[in-house]
């Protein structure tokens, strides 16, 4: 048994995902067998020779796909029940992922615009995120912390909308620095800052 796929699906409605997988998703290969938590895709064995005993019979290749939920998020896993890769399994998994994204797209609503000169972060966000505000109000530095969360969320979204080349934080091992010297490579002479 090999794990082939592990996907987080952005919906708390696990039953909708399970129903879609069982009834609507049309795989390109394999025979679909319905299970309580998903499906199995059954394939013909690589060698279809007639064996005399069940001990000699090859394992019937299958891909088992199932869903479950934890904390309002749905997850999907796929496992291969075969000793070797199944012909077309990569194609099946790509098709499944593309179909999942079309049926259950990521949705990231923009946080509301907040004017903190007119109201507190608690007052501004309470209509949109009442539970979040409730729990941050119980924290010792909740207002400061919620301001920071809001700021980071806006910064992250801006970075996603307008990606930029990140600053270099890992440097070439050939770069050397010492006190009062600028970084140099092995083929340059260091310069000192004499003032």
PDB file of C-alpha atoms in Angstrom:
ATOM      1  CA  UNK A   1       0.000   0.000   0.000  1.00  0.00           C
ATOM      2  CA  UNK A   2       1.438   3.377  -1.050  1.00  0.00           C
ATOM      3  CA  UNK A   3       0.012   6.832  -0.370  1.00  0.00           C
ATOM      4  CA  UNK A   4      -0.412   8.633  -3.690  1.00  0.00           C
ATOM      5  CA  UNK A   5      -2.287  11.810  -2.822  1.00  0.00           C
ATOM      6  CA  UNK A   6      -3.133  13.918   0.224  1.00  0.00           C
ATOM      7  CA  UNK A   7      -5.236  17.026  -0.475  1.00  0.00           C
ATOM      8  CA  UNK A   8      -6.939  19.622   1.693  1.00  0.00           C
ATOM      9  CA  UNK A   9     -10.261  20.652   0.165  1.00  0.00           C
ATOM     10  CA  UNK A  10     -11.429  24.135   1.192  1.00  0.00           C
ATOM     11  CA  UNK A  11     -14.923  23.253   2.374  1.00  0.00           C
ATOM     12  CA  UNK A  12     -16.418  22.082   5.658  1.00  0.00           C
ATOM     13  CA  UNK A  13     -19.086  20.143   3.711  1.00  0.00           C
ATOM     14  CA  UNK A  14     -17.460  16.706   3.638  1.00  0.00           C
ATOM     15  CA  UNK A  15     -20.713  15.062   2.534  1.00  0.00           C
ATOM     16  CA  UNK A  16     -20.802  17.241  -0.596  1.00  0.00           C
ATOM     17  CA  UNK A  17     -17.256  16.168  -1.489  1.00  0.00           C
ATOM     18  CA  UNK A  18     -18.049  12.509  -0.801  1.00  0.00           C
ATOM     19  CA  UNK A  19     -21.238  12.658  -2.899  1.00  0.00           C
ATOM     20  CA  UNK A  20     -19.424  14.419  -5.747  1.00  0.00           C
ATOM     21  CA  UNK A  21     -16.641  11.824  -5.691  1.00  0.00           C
ATOM     22  CA  UNK A  22     -19.101   8.916  -5.727  1.00  0.00           C
ATOM     23  CA  UNK A  23     -21.738  10.217  -8.144  1.00  0.00           C
ATOM     24  CA  UNK A  24     -20.339  13.004 -10.333  1.00  0.00           C
ATOM     25  CA  UNK A  25     -16.598  12.558 -10.783  1.00  0.00           C
ATOM     26  CA  UNK A  26     -15.902  10.560 -13.928  1.00  0.00           C
ATOM     27  CA  UNK A  27     -12.516   8.872 -13.906  1.00  0.00           C
ATOM     28  CA  UNK A  28     -10.814   8.082 -17.188  1.00  0.00           C
ATOM     29  CA  UNK A  29      -9.482   4.670 -16.160  1.00  0.00           C
ATOM     30  CA  UNK A  30     -10.510   1.856 -13.846  1.00  0.00           C
ATOM     31  CA  UNK A  31     -13.820   0.532 -12.601  1.00  0.00           C
ATOM     32  CA  UNK A  32     -15.400   2.726  -9.896  1.00  0.00           C
ATOM     33  CA  UNK A  33     -16.593   0.857  -6.791  1.00  0.00           C
ATOM     34  CA  UNK A  34     -18.516   2.884  -4.200  1.00  0.00           C
ATOM     35  CA  UNK A  35     -17.391   2.626  -0.542  1.00  0.00           C
ATOM     36  CA  UNK A  36     -18.834   4.267   2.600  1.00  0.00           C
ATOM     37  CA  UNK A  37     -16.180   7.026   2.663  1.00  0.00           C
ATOM     38  CA  UNK A  38     -15.269   7.327  -1.022  1.00  0.00           C
ATOM     39  CA  UNK A  39     -14.451   5.043  -3.932  1.00  0.00           C
ATOM     40  CA  UNK A  40     -12.101   2.324  -5.122  1.00  0.00           C
ATOM     41  CA  UNK A  41     -10.798   2.217  -8.673  1.00  0.00           C
ATOM     42  CA  UNK A  42     -10.226  -1.385  -9.726  1.00  0.00           C
ATOM     43  CA  UNK A  43      -7.850  -2.286 -12.565  1.00  0.00           C
ATOM     44  CA  UNK A  44      -7.025  -5.470 -14.421  1.00  0.00           C
ATOM     45  CA  UNK A  45      -3.994  -7.313 -13.039  1.00  0.00           C
ATOM     46  CA  UNK A  46      -0.809  -6.954 -15.090  1.00  0.00           C
ATOM     47  CA  UNK A  47      -0.665 -10.705 -15.717  1.00  0.00           C
ATOM     48  CA  UNK A  48      -3.986 -12.453 -16.232  1.00  0.00           C
ATOM     49  CA  UNK A  49      -2.631 -16.012 -16.244  1.00  0.00           C
ATOM     50  CA  UNK A  50      -4.798 -18.650 -14.662  1.00  0.00           C
ATOM     51  CA  UNK A  51      -3.268 -19.634 -11.331  1.00  0.00           C
ATOM     52  CA  UNK A  52      -4.071 -22.892  -9.598  1.00  0.00           C
ATOM     53  CA  UNK A  53      -4.268 -21.512  -6.067  1.00  0.00           C
ATOM     54  CA  UNK A  54      -5.311 -18.245  -4.475  1.00  0.00           C
ATOM     55  CA  UNK A  55      -1.863 -17.969  -2.853  1.00  0.00           C
ATOM     56  CA  UNK A  56      -0.336 -17.644  -6.334  1.00  0.00           C
ATOM     57  CA  UNK A  57      -2.942 -15.119  -7.528  1.00  0.00           C
ATOM     58  CA  UNK A  58      -1.599 -11.615  -8.098  1.00  0.00           C
ATOM     59  CA  UNK A  59      -2.966  -8.725  -6.058  1.00  0.00           C
ATOM     60  CA  UNK A  60      -5.767  -7.000  -7.978  1.00  0.00           C
ATOM     61  CA  UNK A  61      -4.508  -3.431  -8.428  1.00  0.00           C
ATOM     62  CA  UNK A  62      -6.735  -0.735  -6.960  1.00  0.00           C
ATOM     63  CA  UNK A  63      -6.604   2.906  -5.986  1.00  0.00           C
ATOM     64  CA  UNK A  64      -8.588   3.662  -2.844  1.00  0.00           C
ATOM     65  CA  UNK A  65      -9.810   7.276  -2.538  1.00  0.00           C
ATOM     66  CA  UNK A  66     -11.603   8.505   0.569  1.00  0.00           C
ATOM     67  CA  UNK A  67     -12.514  11.725   2.388  1.00  0.00           C
ATOM     68  CA  UNK A  68     -12.855  12.786   6.020  1.00  0.00           C
ATOM     69  CA  UNK A  69     -13.033  16.030   7.982  1.00  0.00           C
ATOM     70  CA  UNK A  70     -11.201  17.637  10.870  1.00  0.00           C
ATOM     71  CA  UNK A  71     -12.003  21.095  12.267  1.00  0.00           C
ATOM     72  CA  UNK A  72     -14.304  22.234   9.441  1.00  0.00           C
ATOM     73  CA  UNK A  73     -11.863  21.194   6.708  1.00  0.00           C
ATOM     74  CA  UNK A  74     -12.243  18.247   4.351  1.00  0.00           C
ATOM     75  CA  UNK A  75      -9.307  16.048   3.406  1.00  0.00           C
ATOM     76  CA  UNK A  76      -8.879  13.492   0.627  1.00  0.00           C
ATOM     77  CA  UNK A  77      -6.329  10.698   0.397  1.00  0.00           C
ATOM     78  CA  UNK A  78      -5.576   8.176  -2.314  1.00  0.00           C
ATOM     79  CA  UNK A  79      -3.684   4.925  -1.771  1.00  0.00           C
ATOM     80  CA  UNK A  80      -2.440   2.378  -4.268  1.00  0.00           C
ATOM     81  CA  UNK A  81      -3.179  -1.258  -3.423  1.00  0.00           C
ATOM     82  CA  UNK A  82      -0.612  -2.875  -5.697  1.00  0.00           C
ATOM     83  CA  UNK A  83       3.021  -3.837  -5.546  1.00  0.00           C
ATOM     84  CA  UNK A  84       3.861  -1.590  -8.532  1.00  0.00           C
ATOM     85  CA  UNK A  85       2.605   1.622 -10.085  1.00  0.00           C
ATOM     86  CA  UNK A  86      -0.654   1.212 -11.973  1.00  0.00           C
ATOM     87  CA  UNK A  87      -0.620   2.229 -15.627  1.00  0.00           C
ATOM     88  CA  UNK A  88      -2.173   5.700 -15.866  1.00  0.00           C
ATOM     89  CA  UNK A  89      -2.264   6.400 -12.116  1.00  0.00           C
ATOM     90  CA  UNK A  90      -0.509   9.760 -12.547  1.00  0.00           C
ATOM     91  CA  UNK A  91      -3.084  10.768 -15.147  1.00  0.00           C
ATOM     92  CA  UNK A  92      -5.935   9.721 -12.835  1.00  0.00           C
ATOM     93  CA  UNK A  93      -4.541  11.719  -9.907  1.00  0.00           C
ATOM     94  CA  UNK A  94      -3.986  14.842 -12.034  1.00  0.00           C
ATOM     95  CA  UNK A  95      -7.520  14.570 -13.392  1.00  0.00           C
ATOM     96  CA  UNK A  96      -8.885  14.141  -9.849  1.00  0.00           C
ATOM     97  CA  UNK A  97      -7.008  17.170  -8.523  1.00  0.00           C
ATOM     98  CA  UNK A  98      -8.068  19.380 -11.452  1.00  0.00           C
ATOM     99  CA  UNK A  99     -11.703  18.276 -11.049  1.00  0.00           C
ATOM    100  CA  UNK A 100     -11.572  18.932  -7.292  1.00  0.00           C
ATOM    101  CA  UNK A 101     -10.236  22.474  -7.852  1.00  0.00           C
ATOM    102  CA  UNK A 102     -12.994  23.220 -10.367  1.00  0.00           C
ATOM    103  CA  UNK A 103     -15.731  21.820  -8.130  1.00  0.00           C
ATOM    104  CA  UNK A 104     -14.363  23.144  -4.807  1.00  0.00           C
ATOM    105  CA  UNK A 105     -12.243  26.232  -5.614  1.00  0.00           C
ATOM    106  CA  UNK A 106     -10.181  28.067  -3.039  1.00  0.00           C
ATOM    107  CA  UNK A 107     -12.058  31.074  -1.708  1.00  0.00           C
ATOM    108  CA  UNK A 108     -10.198  33.736   0.225  1.00  0.00           C
ATOM    109  CA  UNK A 109     -12.527  36.669   0.897  1.00  0.00           C
ATOM    110  CA  UNK A 110     -10.791  40.002   1.428  1.00  0.00           C
ATOM    111  CA  UNK A 111     -10.722  41.214   5.031  1.00  0.00           C
ATOM    112  CA  UNK A 112     -12.833  44.330   5.582  1.00  0.00           C
ATOM    113  CA  UNK A 113     -11.244  47.773   5.314  1.00  0.00           C
ATOM    114  CA  UNK A 114     -10.679  49.099   8.819  1.00  0.00           C
ATOM    115  CA  UNK A 115     -10.220  52.729   9.929  1.00  0.00           C
ATOM    116  CA  UNK A 116      -8.651  52.452  13.365  1.00  0.00           C
ATOM    117  CA  UNK A 117      -8.797  56.231  13.902  1.00  0.00           C
ATOM    118  CA  UNK A 118     -12.584  55.948  14.261  1.00  0.00           C
ATOM    119  CA  UNK A 119     -12.984  52.629  16.080  1.00  0.00           C
ATOM    120  CA  UNK A 120     -11.060  49.843  17.757  1.00  0.00           C
ATOM    121  CA  UNK A 121     -10.035  46.721  15.880  1.00  0.00           C
ATOM    122  CA  UNK A 122     -12.603  44.847  17.972  1.00  0.00           C
ATOM    123  CA  UNK A 123     -15.463  47.128  16.885  1.00  0.00           C
ATOM    124  CA  UNK A 124     -14.337  47.070  13.261  1.00  0.00           C
ATOM    125  CA  UNK A 125     -14.047  43.286  12.935  1.00  0.00           C
ATOM    126  CA  UNK A 126     -16.909  42.151  15.224  1.00  0.00           C
ATOM    127  CA  UNK A 127     -19.578  42.165  12.463  1.00  0.00           C
ATOM    128  CA  UNK A 128     -17.373  40.007  10.216  1.00  0.00           C
ATOM    129  CA  UNK A 129     -15.526  37.754  12.672  1.00  0.00           C
ATOM    130  CA  UNK A 130     -17.509  37.680  15.950  1.00  0.00           C
ATOM    131  CA  UNK A 131     -15.859  34.543  17.359  1.00  0.00           C
ATOM    132  CA  UNK A 132     -12.359  35.795  16.570  1.00  0.00           C
ATOM    133  CA  UNK A 133     -13.066  39.119  18.281  1.00  0.00           C
ATOM    134  CA  UNK A 134     -14.621  37.336  21.259  1.00  0.00           C
ATOM    135  CA  UNK A 135     -11.532  35.211  21.890  1.00  0.00           C
ATOM    136  CA  UNK A 136      -9.004  37.992  21.248  1.00  0.00           C
ATOM    137  CA  UNK A 137     -10.870  40.167  23.794  1.00  0.00           C
ATOM    138  CA  UNK A 138     -10.115  37.537  26.434  1.00  0.00           C
ATOM    139  CA  UNK A 139      -6.353  37.672  25.787  1.00  0.00           C
ATOM    140  CA  UNK A 140      -4.097  39.955  27.871  1.00  0.00           C
ATOM    141  CA  UNK A 141      -2.828  41.869  24.796  1.00  0.00           C
ATOM    142  CA  UNK A 142      -5.707  40.895  22.546  1.00  0.00           C
ATOM    143  CA  UNK A 143      -6.213  44.232  20.826  1.00  0.00           C
ATOM    144  CA  UNK A 144      -2.521  44.545  19.946  1.00  0.00           C
ATOM    145  CA  UNK A 145      -2.377  40.899  18.827  1.00  0.00           C
ATOM    146  CA  UNK A 146      -5.492  41.198  16.650  1.00  0.00           C
ATOM    147  CA  UNK A 147      -4.047  44.348  15.053  1.00  0.00           C
ATOM    148  CA  UNK A 148      -0.911  42.373  14.208  1.00  0.00           C
ATOM    149  CA  UNK A 149      -2.926  39.452  12.781  1.00  0.00           C
ATOM    150  CA  UNK A 150      -4.950  41.858  10.634  1.00  0.00           C
ATOM    151  CA  UNK A 151      -1.776  43.606   9.431  1.00  0.00           C
ATOM    152  CA  UNK A 152      -0.040  40.303   8.553  1.00  0.00           C
ATOM    153  CA  UNK A 153      -3.142  39.064   6.737  1.00  0.00           C
ATOM    154  CA  UNK A 154      -3.263  42.209   4.604  1.00  0.00           C
ATOM    155  CA  UNK A 155       0.486  42.000   3.920  1.00  0.00           C
ATOM    156  CA  UNK A 156       0.233  38.310   2.931  1.00  0.00           C
ATOM    157  CA  UNK A 157      -2.642  39.013   0.524  1.00  0.00           C
ATOM    158  CA  UNK A 158      -0.749  41.936  -1.026  1.00  0.00           C
ATOM    159  CA  UNK A 159       2.254  39.645  -1.512  1.00  0.00           C
ATOM    160  CA  UNK A 160       0.061  37.054  -3.234  1.00  0.00           C
ATOM    161  CA  UNK A 161      -1.499  39.679  -5.527  1.00  0.00           C
ATOM    162  CA  UNK A 162       1.833  41.345  -6.341  1.00  0.00           C
ATOM    163  CA  UNK A 163       4.593  38.772  -5.912  1.00  0.00           C
ATOM    164  CA  UNK A 164       8.123  40.136  -5.734  1.00  0.00           C
ATOM    165  CA  UNK A 165      11.546  38.558  -5.746  1.00  0.00           C
ATOM    166  CA  UNK A 166      12.346  37.789  -2.089  1.00  0.00           C
ATOM    167  CA  UNK A 167      15.439  39.296  -0.496  1.00  0.00           C
ATOM    168  CA  UNK A 168      18.441  37.006  -0.451  1.00  0.00           C
ATOM    169  CA  UNK A 169      18.960  35.568   3.025  1.00  0.00           C
ATOM    170  CA  UNK A 170      21.279  32.687   2.188  1.00  0.00           C
ATOM    171  CA  UNK A 171      24.583  33.707   0.676  1.00  0.00           C
ATOM    172  CA  UNK A 172      27.214  31.918  -1.342  1.00  0.00           C
ATOM    173  CA  UNK A 173      29.620  30.019   0.918  1.00  0.00           C
ATOM    174  CA  UNK A 174      32.504  31.705  -0.885  1.00  0.00           C
ATOM    175  CA  UNK A 175      31.432  35.056   0.532  1.00  0.00           C
ATOM    176  CA  UNK A 176      33.560  36.116   3.536  1.00  0.00           C
ATOM    177  CA  UNK A 177      33.053  38.873   6.068  1.00  0.00           C
ATOM    178  CA  UNK A 178      35.134  40.105   8.964  1.00  0.00           C
ATOM    179  CA  UNK A 179      34.837  43.109  11.233  1.00  0.00           C
ATOM    180  CA  UNK A 180      35.279  46.377   9.325  1.00  0.00           C
ATOM    181  CA  UNK A 181      35.282  44.526   5.994  1.00  0.00           C
ATOM    182  CA  UNK A 182      32.702  44.241   3.258  1.00  0.00           C
ATOM    183  CA  UNK A 183      31.740  40.838   1.843  1.00  0.00           C
ATOM    184  CA  UNK A 184      34.140  39.578  -0.811  1.00  0.00           C
ATOM    185  CA  UNK A 185      34.530  36.522  -2.937  1.00  0.00           C
ATOM    186  CA  UNK A 186      37.671  34.398  -2.949  1.00  0.00           C
ATOM    187  CA  UNK A 187      39.087  36.140  -5.990  1.00  0.00           C
ATOM    188  CA  UNK A 188      38.781  39.684  -4.589  1.00  0.00           C
ATOM    189  CA  UNK A 189      40.925  41.498  -2.048  1.00  0.00           C
ATOM    190  CA  UNK A 190      39.042  42.664   1.041  1.00  0.00           C
ATOM    191  CA  UNK A 191      38.665  46.379   1.567  1.00  0.00           C
ATOM    192  CA  UNK A 192      38.858  47.966   4.991  1.00  0.00           C
ATOM    193  CA  UNK A 193      36.978  51.001   6.175  1.00  0.00           C
ATOM    194  CA  UNK A 194      39.658  53.373   7.417  1.00  0.00           C
ATOM    195  CA  UNK A 195      38.229  56.653   8.610  1.00  0.00           C
TER     196      UNK A 195
END
